[in-house]
Short mmCIF file of N, CA and C in Angstrom, two decimals:
data_model
loop_
_atom_site.label_atom_id
_atom_site.label_comp_id
_atom_site.label_asym_id
_atom_site.label_seq_id
_atom_site.Cartn_x
_atom_site.Cartn_y
_atom_site.Cartn_z
N MET A 230 8.22 79.96 72.37
CA MET A 230 8.62 80.36 73.69
C MET A 230 8.81 79.10 74.55
N THR A 231 9.93 78.99 75.21
CA THR A 231 10.25 77.84 76.04
C THR A 231 9.77 78.07 77.46
N LYS A 232 9.14 77.05 78.02
CA LYS A 232 8.69 77.14 79.42
C LYS A 232 9.88 77.03 80.34
N ALA A 233 9.91 77.87 81.35
CA ALA A 233 10.97 77.79 82.36
C ALA A 233 10.66 76.62 83.29
N ARG A 234 11.67 75.86 83.61
CA ARG A 234 11.49 74.74 84.55
C ARG A 234 11.34 75.28 85.96
N VAL A 235 10.35 74.79 86.63
CA VAL A 235 10.12 75.19 88.00
C VAL A 235 11.00 74.33 88.89
N LYS A 236 11.73 74.98 89.78
CA LYS A 236 12.58 74.25 90.72
C LYS A 236 11.70 73.59 91.76
N ILE A 237 11.95 72.30 92.00
CA ILE A 237 11.22 71.56 93.02
C ILE A 237 12.18 71.29 94.16
N THR A 238 11.74 71.53 95.37
CA THR A 238 12.58 71.28 96.53
C THR A 238 12.45 69.83 96.98
N ASP A 239 13.41 69.37 97.76
CA ASP A 239 13.32 68.03 98.33
C ASP A 239 12.09 67.88 99.22
N GLU A 240 11.74 68.95 99.92
CA GLU A 240 10.54 68.90 100.77
C GLU A 240 9.29 68.65 99.93
N GLU A 241 9.21 69.27 98.75
CA GLU A 241 8.07 69.07 97.86
C GLU A 241 8.07 67.65 97.29
N ARG A 242 9.25 67.16 96.95
CA ARG A 242 9.35 65.79 96.46
C ARG A 242 8.90 64.81 97.54
N GLN A 243 9.40 65.01 98.75
CA GLN A 243 9.05 64.12 99.86
C GLN A 243 7.56 64.17 100.18
N ALA A 244 6.98 65.36 100.12
CA ALA A 244 5.54 65.49 100.38
C ALA A 244 4.74 64.75 99.31
N ARG A 245 5.25 64.71 98.12
CA ARG A 245 4.59 64.00 97.02
C ARG A 245 4.67 62.48 97.21
N MET A 246 5.76 62.02 97.79
CA MET A 246 6.02 60.58 97.91
C MET A 246 5.59 59.97 99.23
N GLN A 247 5.66 60.72 100.33
CA GLN A 247 5.45 60.17 101.66
C GLN A 247 4.11 59.45 101.84
N PRO A 248 2.99 60.00 101.34
CA PRO A 248 1.72 59.27 101.53
C PRO A 248 1.74 57.88 100.89
N PHE A 249 2.37 57.76 99.74
CA PHE A 249 2.46 56.46 99.08
C PHE A 249 3.38 55.51 99.84
N MET A 250 4.50 56.03 100.34
CA MET A 250 5.41 55.20 101.13
C MET A 250 4.68 54.64 102.35
N ALA A 251 3.99 55.50 103.08
CA ALA A 251 3.29 55.07 104.30
C ALA A 251 2.19 54.06 103.97
N TYR A 252 1.41 54.35 102.95
CA TYR A 252 0.29 53.47 102.58
C TYR A 252 0.81 52.08 102.22
N TRP A 253 1.81 52.00 101.35
CA TRP A 253 2.26 50.70 100.86
C TRP A 253 3.11 49.95 101.87
N MET A 254 3.85 50.66 102.72
CA MET A 254 4.56 49.95 103.79
C MET A 254 3.57 49.23 104.69
N ASP A 255 2.46 49.90 104.99
CA ASP A 255 1.43 49.30 105.82
C ASP A 255 0.78 48.12 105.10
N ARG A 256 0.38 48.30 103.87
CA ARG A 256 -0.34 47.26 103.13
C ARG A 256 0.53 46.04 102.83
N LEU A 257 1.82 46.24 102.71
CA LEU A 257 2.73 45.12 102.41
C LEU A 257 3.28 44.46 103.66
N GLY A 258 2.80 44.89 104.82
CA GLY A 258 3.24 44.29 106.07
C GLY A 258 4.62 44.73 106.49
N LEU A 259 5.05 45.89 106.02
CA LEU A 259 6.37 46.39 106.34
C LEU A 259 6.33 47.45 107.44
N GLY A 260 5.19 47.57 108.09
CA GLY A 260 5.03 48.58 109.13
C GLY A 260 5.99 48.42 110.30
N GLY A 261 6.38 47.19 110.60
CA GLY A 261 7.32 46.95 111.69
C GLY A 261 8.77 47.07 111.27
N TRP A 262 8.99 47.32 110.01
CA TRP A 262 10.35 47.47 109.50
C TRP A 262 10.84 48.89 109.71
N ASP A 263 12.14 49.03 109.74
CA ASP A 263 12.77 50.34 109.77
C ASP A 263 13.22 50.61 108.34
N ILE A 264 12.37 51.30 107.59
CA ILE A 264 12.69 51.60 106.19
C ILE A 264 12.88 53.11 106.06
N SER A 265 14.08 53.49 105.73
CA SER A 265 14.37 54.90 105.51
C SER A 265 14.49 55.12 104.00
N TRP A 266 14.37 56.36 103.60
CA TRP A 266 14.53 56.67 102.18
C TRP A 266 15.06 58.08 102.02
N GLU A 267 15.69 58.28 100.88
CA GLU A 267 16.28 59.58 100.61
C GLU A 267 16.28 59.85 99.12
N LEU A 268 16.51 61.10 98.80
CA LEU A 268 16.64 61.53 97.42
C LEU A 268 18.12 61.79 97.15
N VAL A 269 18.60 61.28 96.02
CA VAL A 269 20.00 61.43 95.66
C VAL A 269 20.09 61.97 94.23
N ASP A 270 21.27 62.45 93.86
CA ASP A 270 21.44 62.98 92.51
C ASP A 270 21.59 61.89 91.46
N THR A 271 22.38 60.85 91.78
CA THR A 271 22.62 59.79 90.79
C THR A 271 22.68 58.43 91.46
N LEU A 272 22.45 57.41 90.65
CA LEU A 272 22.60 56.02 91.05
C LEU A 272 23.30 55.28 89.92
N PRO A 273 23.92 54.13 90.21
CA PRO A 273 24.53 53.36 89.13
C PRO A 273 23.48 52.92 88.12
N GLY A 274 23.82 52.97 86.87
CA GLY A 274 22.89 52.56 85.82
C GLY A 274 22.15 53.76 85.26
N GLU A 275 22.18 53.88 83.97
CA GLU A 275 21.62 55.06 83.30
C GLU A 275 20.13 55.27 83.56
N ALA A 276 19.35 54.19 83.57
CA ALA A 276 17.89 54.31 83.70
C ALA A 276 17.40 54.02 85.12
N THR A 277 18.30 53.91 86.08
CA THR A 277 17.90 53.55 87.44
C THR A 277 17.21 54.72 88.12
N LEU A 278 15.95 54.49 88.54
CA LEU A 278 15.18 55.50 89.27
C LEU A 278 15.34 55.36 90.77
N ALA A 279 15.55 54.12 91.22
CA ALA A 279 15.63 53.87 92.66
C ALA A 279 16.38 52.57 92.91
N ILE A 280 16.85 52.42 94.14
CA ILE A 280 17.58 51.21 94.52
C ILE A 280 17.35 50.95 96.01
N VAL A 281 17.26 49.68 96.37
CA VAL A 281 17.04 49.29 97.76
C VAL A 281 18.28 48.57 98.27
N THR A 282 18.69 48.90 99.49
CA THR A 282 19.73 48.14 100.17
C THR A 282 19.17 47.67 101.51
N GLN A 283 19.59 46.49 101.91
CA GLN A 283 19.14 45.91 103.17
C GLN A 283 20.32 45.41 103.97
N GLN A 284 20.11 45.33 105.28
CA GLN A 284 21.12 44.80 106.17
C GLN A 284 20.81 43.35 106.49
N GLY A 285 21.28 42.46 105.66
CA GLY A 285 21.13 41.03 105.90
C GLY A 285 19.72 40.62 106.23
N SER A 286 19.56 39.86 107.31
CA SER A 286 18.24 39.38 107.68
C SER A 286 17.51 40.33 108.62
N TYR A 287 18.13 41.46 108.95
CA TYR A 287 17.47 42.44 109.81
C TYR A 287 16.32 43.09 109.08
N THR A 288 15.36 43.59 109.83
CA THR A 288 14.20 44.22 109.22
C THR A 288 14.46 45.72 109.02
N THR A 289 15.56 46.02 108.37
CA THR A 289 15.90 47.39 108.01
C THR A 289 16.22 47.44 106.53
N ALA A 290 15.83 48.53 105.92
CA ALA A 290 16.13 48.73 104.50
C ALA A 290 16.25 50.23 104.24
N HIS A 291 16.94 50.56 103.18
CA HIS A 291 17.12 51.95 102.78
C HIS A 291 16.85 52.05 101.28
N VAL A 292 15.99 52.98 100.91
CA VAL A 292 15.65 53.18 99.50
C VAL A 292 16.18 54.53 99.06
N LYS A 293 16.86 54.54 97.93
CA LYS A 293 17.34 55.79 97.34
C LYS A 293 16.58 56.01 96.04
N PHE A 294 16.00 57.21 95.89
CA PHE A 294 15.32 57.62 94.68
C PHE A 294 16.12 58.77 94.07
N THR A 295 16.27 58.79 92.76
CA THR A 295 16.97 59.92 92.14
C THR A 295 16.02 61.11 92.02
N ARG A 296 16.57 62.29 92.28
CA ARG A 296 15.78 63.52 92.13
C ARG A 296 15.30 63.65 90.69
N LYS A 297 16.21 63.42 89.76
CA LYS A 297 15.86 63.53 88.34
C LYS A 297 14.75 62.54 87.99
N GLY A 298 14.84 61.34 88.53
CA GLY A 298 13.81 60.34 88.28
C GLY A 298 12.47 60.76 88.84
N VAL A 299 12.46 61.24 90.08
CA VAL A 299 11.21 61.67 90.72
C VAL A 299 10.64 62.88 89.98
N ASP A 300 11.51 63.82 89.60
CA ASP A 300 11.04 65.02 88.89
C ASP A 300 10.50 64.66 87.50
N GLY A 301 11.05 63.60 86.91
CA GLY A 301 10.62 63.21 85.57
C GLY A 301 9.38 62.35 85.55
N ILE A 302 8.91 61.96 86.72
CA ILE A 302 7.70 61.14 86.80
C ILE A 302 6.52 62.12 86.89
N PRO A 303 5.76 62.20 85.82
CA PRO A 303 4.75 63.25 85.76
C PRO A 303 3.46 63.01 86.54
N THR A 304 3.17 61.77 86.87
CA THR A 304 1.87 61.51 87.49
C THR A 304 2.02 60.77 88.81
N PRO A 305 1.07 60.96 89.71
CA PRO A 305 1.09 60.20 90.96
C PRO A 305 1.06 58.70 90.71
N TYR A 306 0.37 58.26 89.65
CA TYR A 306 0.31 56.84 89.29
C TYR A 306 1.72 56.27 89.16
N GLU A 307 2.56 56.96 88.40
CA GLU A 307 3.90 56.44 88.17
C GLU A 307 4.76 56.49 89.42
N ILE A 308 4.62 57.52 90.21
CA ILE A 308 5.36 57.58 91.47
C ILE A 308 4.93 56.42 92.35
N GLU A 309 3.65 56.20 92.44
CA GLU A 309 3.14 55.14 93.31
C GLU A 309 3.63 53.77 92.85
N THR A 310 3.63 53.51 91.56
CA THR A 310 4.09 52.20 91.09
C THR A 310 5.58 52.00 91.31
N VAL A 311 6.38 53.06 91.21
CA VAL A 311 7.82 52.95 91.50
C VAL A 311 8.01 52.63 92.99
N ILE A 312 7.24 53.27 93.85
CA ILE A 312 7.35 53.01 95.28
C ILE A 312 6.94 51.58 95.61
N ILE A 313 5.83 51.11 95.03
CA ILE A 313 5.40 49.72 95.23
C ILE A 313 6.51 48.79 94.79
N HIS A 314 7.06 49.05 93.62
CA HIS A 314 8.13 48.21 93.05
C HIS A 314 9.30 48.11 94.02
N GLU A 315 9.76 49.24 94.54
CA GLU A 315 10.92 49.22 95.43
C GLU A 315 10.61 48.53 96.75
N LEU A 316 9.42 48.73 97.29
CA LEU A 316 9.06 48.06 98.53
C LEU A 316 8.91 46.56 98.34
N LEU A 317 8.47 46.13 97.17
CA LEU A 317 8.42 44.69 96.88
C LEU A 317 9.82 44.10 96.83
N HIS A 318 10.79 44.89 96.40
CA HIS A 318 12.18 44.41 96.41
C HIS A 318 12.65 44.14 97.84
N VAL A 319 12.13 44.89 98.80
CA VAL A 319 12.46 44.61 100.20
C VAL A 319 12.01 43.19 100.54
N LEU A 320 10.79 42.85 100.13
CA LEU A 320 10.26 41.51 100.42
C LEU A 320 10.97 40.42 99.61
N ALA A 321 11.45 40.78 98.42
CA ALA A 321 12.13 39.80 97.56
C ALA A 321 13.62 39.71 97.84
N ASN A 322 14.09 40.39 98.86
CA ASN A 322 15.52 40.42 99.16
C ASN A 322 16.17 39.04 99.29
N PRO A 323 15.51 38.03 99.87
CA PRO A 323 16.17 36.73 99.94
C PRO A 323 16.61 36.19 98.57
N LEU A 324 15.87 36.52 97.52
CA LEU A 324 16.29 36.09 96.18
C LEU A 324 17.54 36.84 95.71
N SER A 325 17.60 38.11 96.06
CA SER A 325 18.79 38.90 95.70
C SER A 325 20.02 38.42 96.47
N VAL A 326 19.82 38.05 97.74
CA VAL A 326 20.92 37.51 98.54
C VAL A 326 21.39 36.19 97.93
N PHE A 327 20.46 35.35 97.52
CA PHE A 327 20.82 34.09 96.88
C PHE A 327 21.60 34.34 95.60
N GLU A 328 21.12 35.29 94.79
CA GLU A 328 21.81 35.64 93.54
C GLU A 328 23.24 36.06 93.82
N ARG A 329 23.43 36.90 94.83
CA ARG A 329 24.76 37.41 95.17
C ARG A 329 25.64 36.35 95.81
N ASP A 330 25.13 35.68 96.86
CA ASP A 330 25.95 34.78 97.66
C ASP A 330 26.17 33.41 97.03
N GLU A 331 25.12 32.86 96.46
CA GLU A 331 25.23 31.50 95.90
C GLU A 331 25.66 31.48 94.45
N LEU A 332 25.31 32.53 93.71
CA LEU A 332 25.63 32.56 92.28
C LEU A 332 26.73 33.55 91.95
N GLY A 333 27.21 34.25 92.95
CA GLY A 333 28.29 35.21 92.72
C GLY A 333 27.85 36.49 92.04
N GLY A 334 26.56 36.65 91.79
CA GLY A 334 26.05 37.87 91.16
C GLY A 334 26.41 38.03 89.71
N ALA A 335 26.99 37.01 89.10
CA ALA A 335 27.38 37.10 87.70
C ALA A 335 27.10 35.78 87.00
N GLY A 336 27.16 35.82 85.71
CA GLY A 336 26.92 34.60 84.93
C GLY A 336 25.48 34.51 84.46
N ARG A 337 25.26 33.59 83.57
CA ARG A 337 23.94 33.45 82.94
C ARG A 337 22.83 33.14 83.94
N THR A 338 23.06 32.24 84.88
CA THR A 338 22.01 31.89 85.84
C THR A 338 21.67 33.08 86.72
N ALA A 339 22.67 33.81 87.19
CA ALA A 339 22.42 35.00 88.02
C ALA A 339 21.66 36.06 87.23
N GLU A 340 22.04 36.26 85.97
CA GLU A 340 21.36 37.24 85.12
C GLU A 340 19.90 36.86 84.90
N ARG A 341 19.66 35.57 84.67
CA ARG A 341 18.29 35.10 84.46
C ARG A 341 17.47 35.24 85.73
N LEU A 342 18.06 34.94 86.89
CA LEU A 342 17.36 35.09 88.15
C LEU A 342 17.03 36.56 88.40
N HIS A 343 17.99 37.44 88.16
CA HIS A 343 17.77 38.87 88.34
C HIS A 343 16.64 39.37 87.44
N ALA A 344 16.66 38.97 86.18
CA ALA A 344 15.61 39.38 85.23
C ALA A 344 14.25 38.83 85.66
N ALA A 345 14.23 37.60 86.14
CA ALA A 345 12.96 37.00 86.59
C ALA A 345 12.41 37.73 87.80
N VAL A 346 13.28 38.07 88.76
CA VAL A 346 12.83 38.81 89.95
C VAL A 346 12.26 40.16 89.53
N GLU A 347 12.94 40.86 88.63
CA GLU A 347 12.45 42.16 88.15
C GLU A 347 11.08 42.01 87.49
N ARG A 348 10.92 40.99 86.67
CA ARG A 348 9.65 40.77 85.98
C ARG A 348 8.53 40.49 86.99
N VAL A 349 8.80 39.64 87.97
CA VAL A 349 7.79 39.31 88.98
C VAL A 349 7.44 40.55 89.81
N VAL A 350 8.45 41.30 90.23
CA VAL A 350 8.21 42.52 91.02
C VAL A 350 7.40 43.52 90.19
N ASP A 351 7.74 43.69 88.92
CA ASP A 351 6.96 44.59 88.05
C ASP A 351 5.51 44.14 87.96
N ASN A 352 5.30 42.85 87.72
CA ASN A 352 3.94 42.33 87.57
C ASN A 352 3.14 42.49 88.85
N ILE A 353 3.73 42.14 89.98
CA ILE A 353 3.00 42.26 91.25
C ILE A 353 2.72 43.73 91.57
N SER A 354 3.65 44.62 91.24
CA SER A 354 3.43 46.06 91.45
C SER A 354 2.17 46.52 90.72
N MET A 355 2.06 46.13 89.47
CA MET A 355 0.91 46.55 88.68
C MET A 355 -0.38 45.90 89.18
N ILE A 356 -0.30 44.64 89.59
CA ILE A 356 -1.49 43.96 90.12
C ILE A 356 -1.97 44.67 91.38
N LEU A 357 -1.06 44.98 92.29
CA LEU A 357 -1.44 45.65 93.53
C LEU A 357 -2.02 47.03 93.27
N TYR A 358 -1.39 47.76 92.37
CA TYR A 358 -1.90 49.09 92.03
C TYR A 358 -3.32 48.99 91.46
N ASN A 359 -3.51 48.07 90.54
CA ASN A 359 -4.84 47.90 89.93
C ASN A 359 -5.88 47.45 90.94
N LEU A 360 -5.51 46.58 91.86
CA LEU A 360 -6.45 46.16 92.90
C LEU A 360 -6.84 47.33 93.79
N ARG A 361 -5.88 48.18 94.12
CA ARG A 361 -6.18 49.33 94.99
C ARG A 361 -7.24 50.22 94.36
N TYR A 362 -7.12 50.44 93.06
CA TYR A 362 -8.02 51.37 92.39
C TYR A 362 -9.13 50.67 91.59
N ASN A 363 -9.29 49.36 91.85
CA ASN A 363 -10.34 48.57 91.22
C ASN A 363 -10.32 48.70 89.69
N ARG A 364 -9.15 48.55 89.13
CA ARG A 364 -8.98 48.65 87.68
C ARG A 364 -8.74 47.27 87.10
N ILE A 365 -9.19 47.09 85.89
CA ILE A 365 -8.92 45.84 85.20
C ILE A 365 -7.53 45.96 84.59
N PRO A 366 -6.64 45.07 84.97
CA PRO A 366 -5.25 45.20 84.51
C PRO A 366 -5.06 44.73 83.08
N GLU A 367 -4.00 45.24 82.50
CA GLU A 367 -3.52 44.72 81.22
C GLU A 367 -2.90 43.36 81.50
N PRO A 368 -2.88 42.47 80.51
CA PRO A 368 -2.18 41.19 80.74
C PRO A 368 -0.73 41.46 81.13
N VAL A 369 -0.26 40.77 82.18
CA VAL A 369 1.08 41.04 82.67
C VAL A 369 2.11 40.02 82.22
N TYR A 370 1.67 38.84 81.88
CA TYR A 370 2.66 37.83 81.51
C TYR A 370 2.01 36.81 80.58
N SER A 371 2.74 36.47 79.59
CA SER A 371 2.29 35.45 78.67
C SER A 371 3.35 34.35 78.63
N PRO A 372 2.94 33.09 78.68
CA PRO A 372 3.92 32.01 78.63
C PRO A 372 4.82 32.08 77.40
N SER A 373 4.38 32.80 76.38
CA SER A 373 5.21 32.88 75.18
C SER A 373 6.32 33.91 75.29
N GLN A 374 6.30 34.73 76.36
CA GLN A 374 7.38 35.71 76.55
C GLN A 374 8.68 34.98 76.83
N LYS A 375 9.75 35.50 76.25
CA LYS A 375 11.06 34.87 76.48
C LYS A 375 11.63 35.34 77.80
N GLU A 376 12.35 34.48 78.45
CA GLU A 376 13.01 34.84 79.71
C GLU A 376 14.28 35.58 79.46
#
């Protein structure tokens, strides 16, 4: 017998996410920022769960989360780490601007910079999450990992 999928409303999704957004915006010093967020059906890239856009050097940002991505995240832990990850991208925006403006957003150097930023944001996300809950983290980076 197949389980019927329960329909989740945007209000339920937002109620699930809002406490984490508020907590981490405050903890990351983004309380004075104007950060809006929304749920969308799709984003570029097959595995993309969320994306951040910013207005230059202004303290405004917009985060889009996919409904399918949010619905597919089974635990609050995973939702919280995705939110931390995206908010850290707000802080790392100067690197993304450099990648786009100085490197043209393409080529080997831009790809390596993008991959490095993702790795650092992932690692810091997990460190912050583990610190919040007083957990001993898994090793996040080894010098032997390839870039």
